[in-house]
Amino acid sequence: MLKIRLPDGSVREVAPGTTPADIAAAIGPGLAKAAIAAKVDGELRDLGRPLESDADLALVTARDEADALELARHDFAHVLAEAVQRLFPATQITFGPATDDGFYYDFAPKERPFTEEDLPAIEEEMRRIIAADKPLRREVWAREDLIARWKAAGETFKAEWAAELPEGEEISVYWSGGDWFDMCRGPHLASTGKLDPQAFRLTRVSGAYWRGDQKNAMLSRIYGTGWLNRKQLEAHLTRLEEAARRDHRKLGQEMDLFHLQQEAHGSVFWHPKGYMVWRELEAYMRRAIDGAGYREVKTPQIMDARQWEQSGHWGKYRENMFVIPDEVPNVEDEGPVISGEADWMALKPMNCPAHVLIFKQGIKSYRDLPLRIYENGCCHRNEPHGALHGLMRVRQFTQDDAHIFCREDQIVDEVRKFCALADRIYQQLGFEGYSIKLALRPDKRFGSDEMWDQAEAELRDAVAAAGLNTAEYGWEELPGEGAFYAPKLEWHLTDAIGRTWQVGTIQSDRVLPERLDAHYIAEDGEKHRPVMLHRAIFGSYERFIGILIEHYAGKFPLWLAPVQAVVATIVSEADGYALAVVEKLKSAGLRVEADLRNEKINYKVREHSLAKVPNLLVVGKREAEEGKVALRTLGVEGGQSILTLEEVVARLVQEALPPDMRAAG
């Protein structure tokens, strides 16, 4: 008999071959109906998979939402694949995982790529499969038998994948009813009917290379979103609509902030209004880092490949670097442009090696530490074209980057101070909610286990010293997600519609100072290695501005708004007064424009509201005679306020103060 321990501590003795579903039924009909899967010694499994040995068992229900959603999305992906092959029988299937909000599946259609016009018919076929309540049954096949089956069915992609699995390994497949199956680790729900047919939506189609390699066949990827019930789906679709309304690419065009084009893939063309937002953020960050004791530097864009070899980036990161030969190109019409014999150089993908070179200039004493070096450093990373996404994923970007060179005894306090600085900045920029994660050592890394043990412990201690290692701050440790040279703390901001964005980071690095031979003279007169703390708060200006645009839906706080006010006339007789108002506001340091066009005032109000101008100052003949303005504030209900010009100037000047200057005042 097997001994099965339940979460309440009780132990049940059952015969070998008993399933979790059998145990649920023995406990009671309510649990038997509610159970959708099981956790056996912590591993998620099918309800119908027999127990093999003594184990801890927990029955999973829809209340265990994370597990239930992953199961449902996995099942939706399989139902999608079955539906496609029913409608398009010659289509080959490949793979289809669950994602954070749904699922996708990659297909190799025989005749043509799929389009979004195909999605409604596929959705209806999926609902028919769900309504049929087909049992999802697990089988284990020998590797060679499965390869032969795939080849006989013309499934060359599946056969290729199965052939790469270890010889002699048993492979699980899942049958949907008795007429369709797929290779899968599982687990799955007991049947297709356990899915809610109104809780999914197919969303889009895109191209995807087989196994992510551009040299391989192009496949059709169908995306969907899947949930436990219709209410969850509708809430998600509402969030998507709101996200689309806030899309920084759409707002960036409407507000004339920036654009991107093919002539510079992944690089941003900042327009005057967008660059004004950048300049305000840059000035704000400079005040913050100056106050925190950083020294700003500027380092070269291009460095010799030998420097990147020594740092370790050439071996670990070269595929994401732009490399260039150190030679004058051939200017003749014939012959190769580049000889192929020159030494290689690279555009910097990060600033840290250059900052080590600055640290190494001159002898450093223990009294010089901590040394905090800051740079608004422009970097380039060779991201694939398909991965680029507006401001969020670019090839050229500027980091608010700094490196703190410190002694061992200074690490915890320096990280604690950084936590306080980051907290203040995020709060002042309108992000009241964030979480902190500790990304731990990856499998492929530099340095000894002892070094990693120490670095991870120091970051834990610093977060505890800052009082941030609590559930309130979403404290969590992420195994395997550190950089190849250091563990790191990550800051995940929550925006106005509940999305999270990973932005700030601080890493405790002993590897790079060793590889680049950085040292200081310690109190004992000997050379010691500094510890190098890599840190950023925005991450990059480009991405952070994209996040701000979406967080505020383009309605920036007044200090960040590219145009802080527009003075609009009702009649042409007020033009002179309007220009005088503009000059008065400009002389007070405000960013103001005049709208003297011969258009109706309602048209002007609507146009400037769409452009997210925070304040519209309306003037007509009466306002000109009385020295007043009618102030309309974007997003504020209740019409307008009639104020004197002096009152408007005083109000807007105060509201336009950056948050750090307002707090200091």
XYZ file of C-alpha atoms in Angstrom:
665
model
C 0.000 0.000 0.000
C 1.135 3.568 -0.731
C 1.142 6.219 1.993
C -0.279 9.506 0.684
C 0.046 12.547 2.938
C -2.585 15.277 2.462
C -2.124 19.022 3.237
C -3.947 18.703 6.577
C -1.315 16.185 7.718
C -3.542 13.124 7.442
C -2.213 10.033 5.694
C -4.229 7.715 3.460
C -3.091 4.251 2.507
C -4.047 3.366 -1.067
C -3.236 0.620 -3.544
C -0.612 1.223 -6.250
C -2.312 2.581 -9.364
C -4.748 4.743 -7.406
C -5.160 8.174 -8.994
C -5.559 11.599 -7.378
C -9.093 11.597 -8.833
C -9.836 8.416 -6.853
C -8.649 10.067 -3.644
C -10.706 13.202 -4.357
C -13.801 11.035 -4.847
C -13.088 9.178 -1.600
C -12.883 12.463 0.302
C -16.215 13.699 -1.044
C -18.282 14.425 -4.161
C -17.762 18.190 -3.850
C -13.993 17.891 -4.032
C -14.237 15.283 -6.790
C -16.178 17.784 -8.878
C -13.957 20.783 -8.041
C -10.550 19.103 -8.461
C -8.878 19.834 -11.807
C -5.317 18.572 -11.208
C -2.991 17.409 -8.457
C 0.367 18.337 -7.003
C 2.383 15.204 -6.238
C 5.486 16.067 -4.188
C 5.096 19.597 -5.548
C 4.874 18.534 -9.202
C 1.698 19.454 -11.078
C 0.098 16.322 -12.586
C -3.063 15.058 -14.231
C -5.865 13.907 -11.942
C -5.950 10.587 -13.776
C -2.227 9.795 -13.613
C -1.665 6.828 -11.236
C 0.379 7.335 -8.080
C 3.607 5.334 -8.148
C 5.030 5.649 -4.621
C 4.543 7.276 -1.234
C 3.965 10.991 -1.798
C 2.635 14.312 -0.558
C -0.589 15.089 -2.428
C -2.461 18.387 -2.833
C -5.573 18.582 -4.993
C -5.752 21.649 -7.249
C -9.030 23.512 -7.837
C -9.961 26.712 -9.688
C -9.214 28.596 -6.462
C -5.530 27.823 -7.069
C -5.678 30.393 -9.837
C -2.062 30.381 -11.039
C -2.007 26.614 -11.542
C -5.556 26.556 -12.914
C -4.793 29.260 -15.477
C -1.644 27.513 -16.669
C -3.584 24.259 -17.119
C -6.430 25.960 -18.967
C -4.095 27.875 -21.282
C -2.116 24.739 -22.034
C -5.374 22.976 -22.926
C -6.554 25.881 -25.080
C -3.285 25.616 -27.054
C -3.898 21.905 -27.714
C -7.523 22.538 -28.689
C -6.287 25.262 -31.072
C -3.879 22.824 -32.739
C -6.595 20.182 -33.105
C -9.044 22.731 -34.532
C -6.515 23.955 -37.107
C -5.767 20.439 -38.299
C -9.477 19.686 -38.580
C -10.037 22.778 -40.756
C -6.703 22.614 -42.634
C -5.806 18.881 -42.687
C -2.423 19.230 -44.418
C -1.075 21.626 -41.766
C 1.859 20.424 -39.681
C 1.899 21.190 -35.966
C 4.991 22.224 -33.994
C 4.665 23.626 -30.441
C 2.286 25.771 -28.427
C 3.024 26.893 -24.860
C 0.983 28.815 -22.328
C 1.971 32.474 -21.882
C 1.417 35.091 -19.173
C -2.067 35.932 -20.460
C -2.908 33.162 -22.906
C -1.255 30.806 -25.358
C 0.030 30.430 -28.892
C 0.755 27.634 -31.329
C 3.123 27.534 -34.302
C 1.930 25.846 -37.504
C 3.401 24.966 -40.889
C 0.461 25.426 -43.318
C 0.808 23.605 -46.616
C -0.781 26.144 -48.962
C -0.538 29.628 -47.449
C 0.243 31.384 -44.165
C -2.726 31.879 -41.864
C -4.294 35.324 -41.612
C -6.539 36.993 -39.083
C -9.483 36.302 -41.410
C -9.044 32.603 -40.503
C -9.457 33.181 -36.761
C -13.301 33.264 -36.447
C -13.657 29.839 -38.110
C -10.877 28.399 -35.943
C -12.545 29.786 -32.804
C -15.843 28.108 -33.723
C -14.093 24.793 -34.323
C -12.380 25.114 -30.943
C -15.769 25.602 -29.289
C -17.092 22.463 -30.987
C -14.147 20.475 -29.610
C -14.734 21.888 -26.130
C -18.465 21.103 -26.335
C -17.655 17.499 -27.302
C -16.057 17.093 -23.848
C -13.320 14.867 -25.251
C -11.245 13.056 -22.602
C -7.579 14.090 -22.477
C -5.661 10.871 -21.922
C -1.911 10.479 -21.268
C 0.164 7.745 -22.878
C 3.888 7.014 -22.789
C 5.581 6.074 -26.071
C 9.037 4.810 -26.876
C 11.074 7.420 -28.706
C 11.583 5.410 -31.907
C 7.904 4.443 -32.117
C 6.849 8.060 -31.820
C 9.351 9.226 -34.457
C 7.998 6.606 -36.852
C 4.426 7.705 -36.131
C 5.250 11.363 -36.775
C 7.052 10.574 -40.026
C 4.176 8.411 -41.247
C 1.787 11.284 -40.558
C 4.011 13.759 -42.452
C 4.808 15.674 -39.239
C 8.456 16.429 -40.030
C 8.851 19.129 -37.365
C 7.596 16.873 -34.578
C 9.755 14.006 -35.855
C 12.832 16.257 -35.861
C 12.221 17.347 -32.264
C 11.522 13.807 -31.036
C 14.718 12.574 -32.719
C 16.779 14.961 -30.606
C 15.465 13.610 -27.312
C 17.771 11.136 -25.504
C 17.704 7.558 -26.795
C 15.619 5.223 -24.704
C 13.671 8.081 -23.147
C 9.962 7.494 -22.803
C 7.909 10.355 -24.171
C 4.425 11.325 -23.042
C 1.671 12.143 -25.520
C -1.897 13.263 -24.886
C -4.913 12.019 -26.809
C -7.940 14.258 -27.335
C -10.639 11.642 -27.530
C -9.382 8.823 -29.681
C -8.639 10.610 -32.924
C -6.011 13.330 -32.282
C -2.873 13.523 -30.166
C 0.145 15.678 -29.524
C 3.535 15.192 -27.905
C 3.474 16.941 -24.533
C 4.871 16.739 -21.005
C 1.496 17.749 -19.585
C -0.323 18.021 -17.333
C -3.819 18.600 -18.712
C -7.380 18.855 -17.477
C -9.431 15.661 -17.513
C -11.327 16.616 -20.685
C -11.868 19.455 -23.144
C -15.261 20.127 -21.551
C -13.533 21.420 -18.406
C -12.676 24.556 -20.403
C -15.113 27.455 -20.561
C -15.902 27.932 -24.292
C -16.566 31.645 -23.666
C -13.284 32.238 -21.819
C -10.881 32.486 -24.756
C -10.268 34.654 -27.800
C -7.849 34.246 -30.689
C -6.116 37.589 -31.008
C -3.605 37.743 -33.846
C -1.363 35.932 -36.325
C 2.329 36.487 -36.922
C 5.311 34.818 -38.522
C 7.791 32.825 -36.437
C 10.874 30.857 -37.407
C 11.044 27.180 -36.492
C 12.978 27.014 -33.218
C 13.562 30.770 -33.378
C 16.305 30.490 -36.013
C 16.141 32.774 -39.072
C 17.782 30.026 -41.145
C 14.811 27.711 -40.553
C 11.330 27.554 -42.077
C 8.878 30.374 -41.464
C 5.799 29.229 -39.530
C 2.400 30.792 -38.798
C 1.947 31.610 -35.127
C -1.609 32.018 -33.834
C -1.956 33.838 -30.513
C -4.865 33.616 -28.130
C -5.830 34.757 -24.667
C -7.384 32.230 -22.322
C -8.983 32.443 -18.869
C -11.016 30.393 -16.424
C -14.321 32.107 -17.184
C -15.936 34.749 -19.362
C -15.769 37.428 -16.658
C -11.978 37.131 -16.497
C -11.747 37.276 -20.296
C -13.886 40.426 -20.492
C -11.815 42.107 -17.778
C -8.658 41.253 -19.715
C -10.081 42.585 -22.993
C -11.021 45.813 -21.210
C -7.424 46.108 -19.968
C -6.194 45.549 -23.514
C -8.468 48.317 -24.797
C -7.131 50.660 -22.137
C -3.559 49.637 -22.951
C -4.211 50.326 -26.650
C -5.571 53.774 -25.753
C -2.377 54.442 -23.793
C 0.008 52.927 -26.364
C 3.104 55.141 -26.330
C 3.606 54.719 -30.088
C 0.108 56.057 -30.801
C 0.376 58.879 -28.257
C 3.916 59.674 -29.345
C 2.625 60.366 -32.845
C -0.481 62.281 -31.711
C 1.584 64.422 -29.323
C 4.452 64.854 -31.837
C 7.030 63.438 -29.414
C 9.118 61.063 -31.570
C 9.097 58.721 -34.521
C 10.914 55.624 -35.753
C 11.682 54.586 -39.320
C 13.461 51.825 -41.224
C 16.491 53.941 -42.074
C 17.555 53.596 -38.422
C 16.069 50.340 -37.121
C 15.589 50.506 -33.373
C 16.827 54.088 -32.967
C 14.574 56.966 -31.966
C 14.103 60.287 -33.784
C 13.209 62.613 -30.908
C 11.110 65.632 -31.893
C 11.415 68.896 -29.948
C 8.445 68.126 -27.684
C 9.633 64.609 -26.912
C 13.169 65.749 -26.278
C 11.842 68.339 -23.851
C 10.460 65.472 -21.737
C 13.898 63.825 -21.970
C 15.679 67.025 -20.908
C 13.427 67.490 -17.889
C 14.021 63.901 -16.780
C 17.751 64.242 -17.345
C 17.900 67.454 -15.293
C 15.824 65.813 -12.551
C 18.141 62.786 -12.441
C 21.247 64.976 -12.391
C 19.939 66.816 -9.328
C 19.270 63.455 -7.677
C 22.687 61.947 -8.375
C 24.547 65.154 -7.538
C 22.803 65.166 -4.182
C 23.721 61.529 -3.633
C 27.443 62.060 -4.156
C 27.955 60.752 -7.697
C 30.534 62.127 -10.139
C 29.355 62.319 -13.748
C 31.619 61.115 -16.567
C 31.467 60.546 -20.326
C 33.129 57.561 -22.011
C 33.809 56.509 -25.641
C 31.197 54.852 -27.845
C 33.693 52.505 -29.520
C 36.360 50.383 -27.858
C 38.816 47.755 -29.074
C 37.510 44.172 -29.074
C 40.413 43.160 -26.833
C 38.862 45.221 -24.046
C 35.561 43.360 -24.468
C 37.436 40.040 -24.530
C 39.097 40.868 -21.230
C 35.804 41.921 -19.626
C 34.106 38.703 -20.766
C 31.460 40.379 -22.909
C 33.051 39.253 -26.187
C 32.463 35.626 -25.287
C 29.153 35.970 -23.429
C 27.469 38.848 -25.258
C 29.016 39.205 -28.733
C 25.841 38.205 -30.613
C 24.203 41.370 -29.263
C 27.100 43.691 -30.113
C 27.671 45.828 -33.197
C 31.247 45.139 -34.332
C 33.229 47.210 -36.805
C 36.688 46.811 -38.382
C 39.422 49.222 -37.359
C 40.308 50.332 -40.896
C 39.474 52.875 -43.571
C 37.007 51.233 -45.998
C 37.886 50.789 -49.663
C 36.559 53.789 -51.598
C 37.051 52.297 -55.077
C 34.133 50.904 -57.073
C 35.747 47.485 -57.338
C 36.896 45.162 -54.589
C 35.504 44.522 -51.124
C 34.619 47.481 -48.949
C 36.364 45.846 -45.979
C 39.548 43.779 -46.274
C 38.663 41.360 -43.481
C 42.176 41.687 -42.062
C 41.632 44.560 -39.641
C 41.351 44.328 -35.873
C 37.817 44.469 -34.513
C 36.215 47.173 -32.450
C 32.703 47.320 -31.011
C 30.055 49.880 -30.139
C 29.596 49.610 -26.404
C 26.512 47.643 -25.315
C 27.095 48.796 -21.728
C 29.216 51.296 -19.824
C 30.786 49.212 -17.058
C 34.189 48.319 -18.634
C 34.800 51.975 -19.492
C 34.014 53.001 -15.918
C 36.573 50.476 -14.649
C 39.155 52.119 -16.919
C 38.350 55.493 -15.345
C 38.681 53.975 -11.864
C 42.113 52.597 -12.808
C 43.500 56.024 -13.725
C 45.740 56.922 -10.830
C 46.212 55.109 -7.532
C 43.081 54.752 -5.418
C 43.168 54.539 -1.633
C 40.620 52.982 0.689
C 39.893 56.566 1.744
C 38.667 57.314 -1.823
C 35.915 54.714 -1.525
C 33.067 54.570 -2.143
C 33.620 56.153 -5.553
C 30.315 56.666 -7.376
C 30.738 57.157 -11.152
C 27.633 58.152 -13.152
C 27.021 58.434 -16.884
C 24.066 59.123 -19.145
C 25.682 56.551 -21.370
C 24.548 55.933 -24.940
C 24.727 52.198 -25.743
C 23.961 49.988 -28.736
C 22.691 46.406 -28.695
C 22.059 44.336 -31.791
C 18.479 43.278 -31.114
C 16.670 41.251 -33.821
C 14.360 43.380 -35.982
C 11.344 41.344 -34.919
C 12.015 42.028 -31.251
C 11.990 45.829 -31.594
C 8.987 47.564 -30.042
C 8.642 51.344 -30.047
C 10.570 52.887 -27.158
C 10.339 49.697 -25.102
C 12.850 47.629 -27.105
C 15.405 49.592 -29.117
C 18.923 49.203 -30.460
C 20.290 52.590 -29.385
C 19.449 53.723 -25.874
C 20.805 55.884 -23.081
C 21.164 54.432 -19.593
C 21.082 56.396 -16.363
C 24.045 54.252 -15.482
C 26.359 54.338 -12.491
C 28.975 52.141 -10.881
C 29.884 52.333 -7.235
C 33.379 51.106 -6.387
C 33.451 50.240 -2.702
C 35.097 48.186 0.014
C 33.607 44.957 1.328
C 32.452 46.672 4.525
C 30.619 49.386 2.549
C 28.447 47.181 0.308
C 25.347 46.786 2.468
C 25.176 50.484 3.316
C 25.689 51.562 -0.310
C 22.923 49.256 -1.521
C 20.671 50.474 1.294
C 21.272 54.093 0.229
C 20.496 53.177 -3.367
C 17.219 51.565 -2.267
C 16.253 54.832 -0.550
C 17.233 56.906 -3.614
C 15.258 54.671 -5.981
C 12.237 54.738 -3.674
C 12.214 58.529 -3.579
C 12.529 58.844 -7.362
C 9.799 56.321 -8.173
C 7.446 57.938 -5.662
C 8.122 61.425 -7.026
C 7.522 60.255 -10.596
C 4.092 58.887 -9.674
C 4.755 55.166 -9.159
C 3.412 54.456 -5.711
C 3.527 50.686 -6.104
C 6.572 48.581 -6.887
C 8.078 45.253 -5.942
C 11.683 44.160 -5.434
C 13.097 40.853 -6.655
C 16.483 39.234 -6.050
C 17.770 37.522 -9.218
C 20.101 34.683 -8.215
C 23.024 32.914 -9.922
C 22.477 31.519 -13.438
C 23.839 28.151 -14.565
C 26.444 29.795 -16.817
C 28.412 32.292 -14.768
C 31.820 33.587 -13.787
C 33.102 33.333 -10.229
C 33.091 30.768 -7.446
C 30.083 29.549 -5.470
C 31.548 31.191 -2.370
C 31.663 34.535 -4.175
C 28.048 34.179 -5.267
C 26.972 33.128 -1.760
C 28.521 36.275 -0.343
C 27.136 38.624 -3.013
C 23.592 37.254 -2.715
C 23.707 37.478 1.086
C 24.867 41.120 0.932
C 21.953 42.105 -1.304
C 19.507 40.316 1.021
C 20.990 42.126 4.026
C 20.798 45.512 2.292
C 17.133 45.112 1.359
C 16.393 44.033 4.926
C 18.271 47.097 6.232
C 16.105 49.266 3.946
C 12.957 47.545 5.272
C 11.900 46.449 1.786
C 12.079 42.639 2.082
C 8.392 42.348 2.921
C 5.201 41.179 1.243
C 4.190 44.841 0.866
C 7.073 45.261 -1.572
C 6.463 41.921 -3.296
C 9.810 40.565 -2.112
C 10.739 37.466 -4.084
C 13.857 35.541 -5.058
C 14.287 34.467 -8.701
C 16.606 31.462 -9.110
C 18.803 31.486 -12.214
C 17.922 35.009 -13.379
C 21.064 36.891 -12.345
C 23.641 38.247 -14.785
C 26.596 36.025 -15.724
C 28.847 38.074 -13.429
C 26.594 39.090 -10.511
C 23.288 38.662 -8.679
C 20.994 41.654 -8.892
C 18.104 43.385 -7.236
C 15.312 44.354 -9.637
C 12.626 47.003 -9.222
C 9.269 46.181 -10.851
C 6.987 49.229 -11.110
C 3.193 48.948 -11.243
C 1.577 51.465 -13.606
C -1.836 53.119 -13.573
C -3.618 50.116 -15.119
C -1.880 47.434 -13.084
C 0.877 46.371 -15.481
C 4.378 45.757 -14.129
C 7.615 46.995 -15.686
C 11.107 45.929 -14.657
C 13.226 49.085 -14.574
C 15.830 49.722 -11.892
C 18.558 47.311 -10.868
C 21.647 47.049 -8.695
C 24.214 44.253 -9.073
C 26.993 43.249 -6.692
C 29.966 42.330 -8.892
C 33.356 40.932 -7.913
C 34.055 39.438 -11.351
C 34.695 42.506 -13.523
C 37.167 44.191 -11.132
C 39.105 40.905 -11.147
C 39.024 40.467 -14.946
C 40.033 44.088 -15.585
C 42.568 44.202 -12.729
C 41.038 47.048 -10.713
C 42.468 47.572 -7.233
C 42.899 50.085 -4.434
C 45.444 50.407 -1.643
C 43.855 49.236 1.582
C 44.607 50.271 5.150
C 47.173 47.461 5.383
C 49.151 48.956 2.485
C 48.311 46.043 0.183
C 46.343 45.955 -3.056
C 42.694 44.885 -2.697
C 39.918 44.446 -5.234
C 36.976 46.835 -4.980
C 33.464 45.485 -5.263
C 31.616 47.060 -8.187
C 27.921 47.862 -7.776
C 26.229 48.300 -11.183
C 23.062 50.368 -10.781
C 20.355 52.171 -12.744
C 16.982 53.610 -11.789
C 15.298 54.427 -15.109
C 17.035 51.540 -16.869
C 17.057 53.547 -20.075
C 15.616 56.945 -20.872
C 13.848 55.625 -23.969
C 11.982 52.823 -22.233
C 11.255 54.840 -19.103
C 9.725 57.653 -21.163
C 7.616 55.037 -22.959
C 6.436 53.749 -19.567
C 5.670 57.303 -18.395
C 3.646 58.042 -21.541
C 1.500 54.954 -20.958
C 1.295 55.403 -17.174
C -0.027 58.955 -17.563
C -1.885 58.219 -20.844
C 0.032 61.192 -22.263
C -1.260 63.554 -19.538
C 2.134 64.305 -18.027
C 2.412 66.152 -14.734
C 2.944 69.809 -15.490
C 6.710 69.807 -14.902
C 7.186 67.104 -17.576
C 4.654 68.354 -20.119
C 6.434 69.482 -23.312
C 3.923 72.331 -23.700
C 2.644 73.445 -20.321
C 0.003 75.864 -21.546
C -1.569 77.232 -24.726
C -3.073 80.701 -24.870
C -6.019 80.530 -27.273
C -8.024 83.477 -28.563
C -11.777 83.660 -29.048
C -11.654 86.718 -31.321
C -8.848 88.337 -33.298
C -9.166 91.527 -31.227
C -7.542 89.589 -28.349
C -4.439 88.590 -30.333
C -2.229 91.305 -28.887
C -3.265 90.513 -25.326
C -2.751 86.775 -25.954
C 0.824 87.400 -27.099
C 1.452 89.530 -24.023
C 0.142 86.679 -21.813
C 2.481 84.253 -23.592
C 5.482 86.494 -22.976
C 4.544 86.928 -19.306
C 4.327 83.159 -18.829
C 7.548 82.494 -20.743
C 9.419 85.048 -18.661
C 8.265 83.086 -15.589
C 9.955 79.988 -17.029
C 6.897 78.220 -18.440
C 6.665 76.467 -21.812
C 3.807 78.216 -23.586
C 2.422 78.557 -27.115
C -0.162 80.891 -28.662
C -3.107 79.734 -30.786
C -4.326 82.755 -32.766
C -5.968 80.785 -35.565
C -9.304 81.888 -36.956
C -11.103 78.808 -35.590
C -13.997 78.372 -33.190
C -12.877 78.103 -29.571
C -14.551 74.680 -29.145
C -12.420 73.367 -32.012
C -9.288 74.720 -30.346
C -10.244 73.245 -26.973
C -10.846 69.816 -28.494
C -7.605 69.872 -30.494
C -5.402 70.864 -27.562
C -7.148 68.355 -25.304
C -6.287 65.584 -27.770
C -2.692 66.850 -27.775
C -2.733 66.492 -23.932
C -1.873 70.144 -23.265
C -2.344 70.480 -19.476
C -3.646 74.055 -19.428
C -5.614 76.086 -21.944
C -5.790 79.817 -21.276
C -8.737 81.259 -23.201
C -8.817 85.000 -23.846
C -11.368 87.154 -25.593
C -12.163 90.833 -25.755
C -13.488 90.935 -22.202
C -10.437 89.142 -20.719
C -8.150 91.531 -22.608
C -9.954 94.561 -21.181
C -9.920 93.207 -17.593
C -6.417 91.659 -17.616
C -7.755 88.181 -16.925
C -7.765 84.718 -18.477
C -10.192 81.789 -18.492
C -8.183 78.773 -17.304
C -9.195 75.269 -18.435
C -7.209 72.401 -16.886
C -7.000 69.096 -18.758
C -8.957 66.318 -17.080
C -10.556 68.560 -14.460
C -14.337 68.645 -14.445
C -16.314 71.782 -13.758
C -15.579 74.107 -16.636
C -13.118 76.943 -16.256
C -11.803 79.441 -13.713
C -11.596 83.170 -14.386
C -8.345 84.443 -12.894
C -6.140 87.499 -13.140
C -2.979 87.095 -15.154
C -0.888 87.365 -11.973
C -2.921 84.590 -10.323
C -2.474 82.285 -13.335
C 1.265 82.881 -13.460
C 1.665 82.196 -9.729
C -0.439 79.026 -9.897
C 1.259 77.543 -12.952
C 4.772 78.387 -11.753
C 4.100 76.541 -8.503
C 2.485 73.551 -10.227
C 5.330 73.357 -12.770
C 8.011 72.866 -10.136
C 9.630 69.405 -10.422
C 8.698 67.216 -7.437
C 12.177 67.247 -5.905
C 12.305 71.058 -5.991
C 8.775 71.294 -4.606
C 9.742 68.932 -1.771
C 12.925 70.908 -1.088
C 10.963 74.163 -1.027
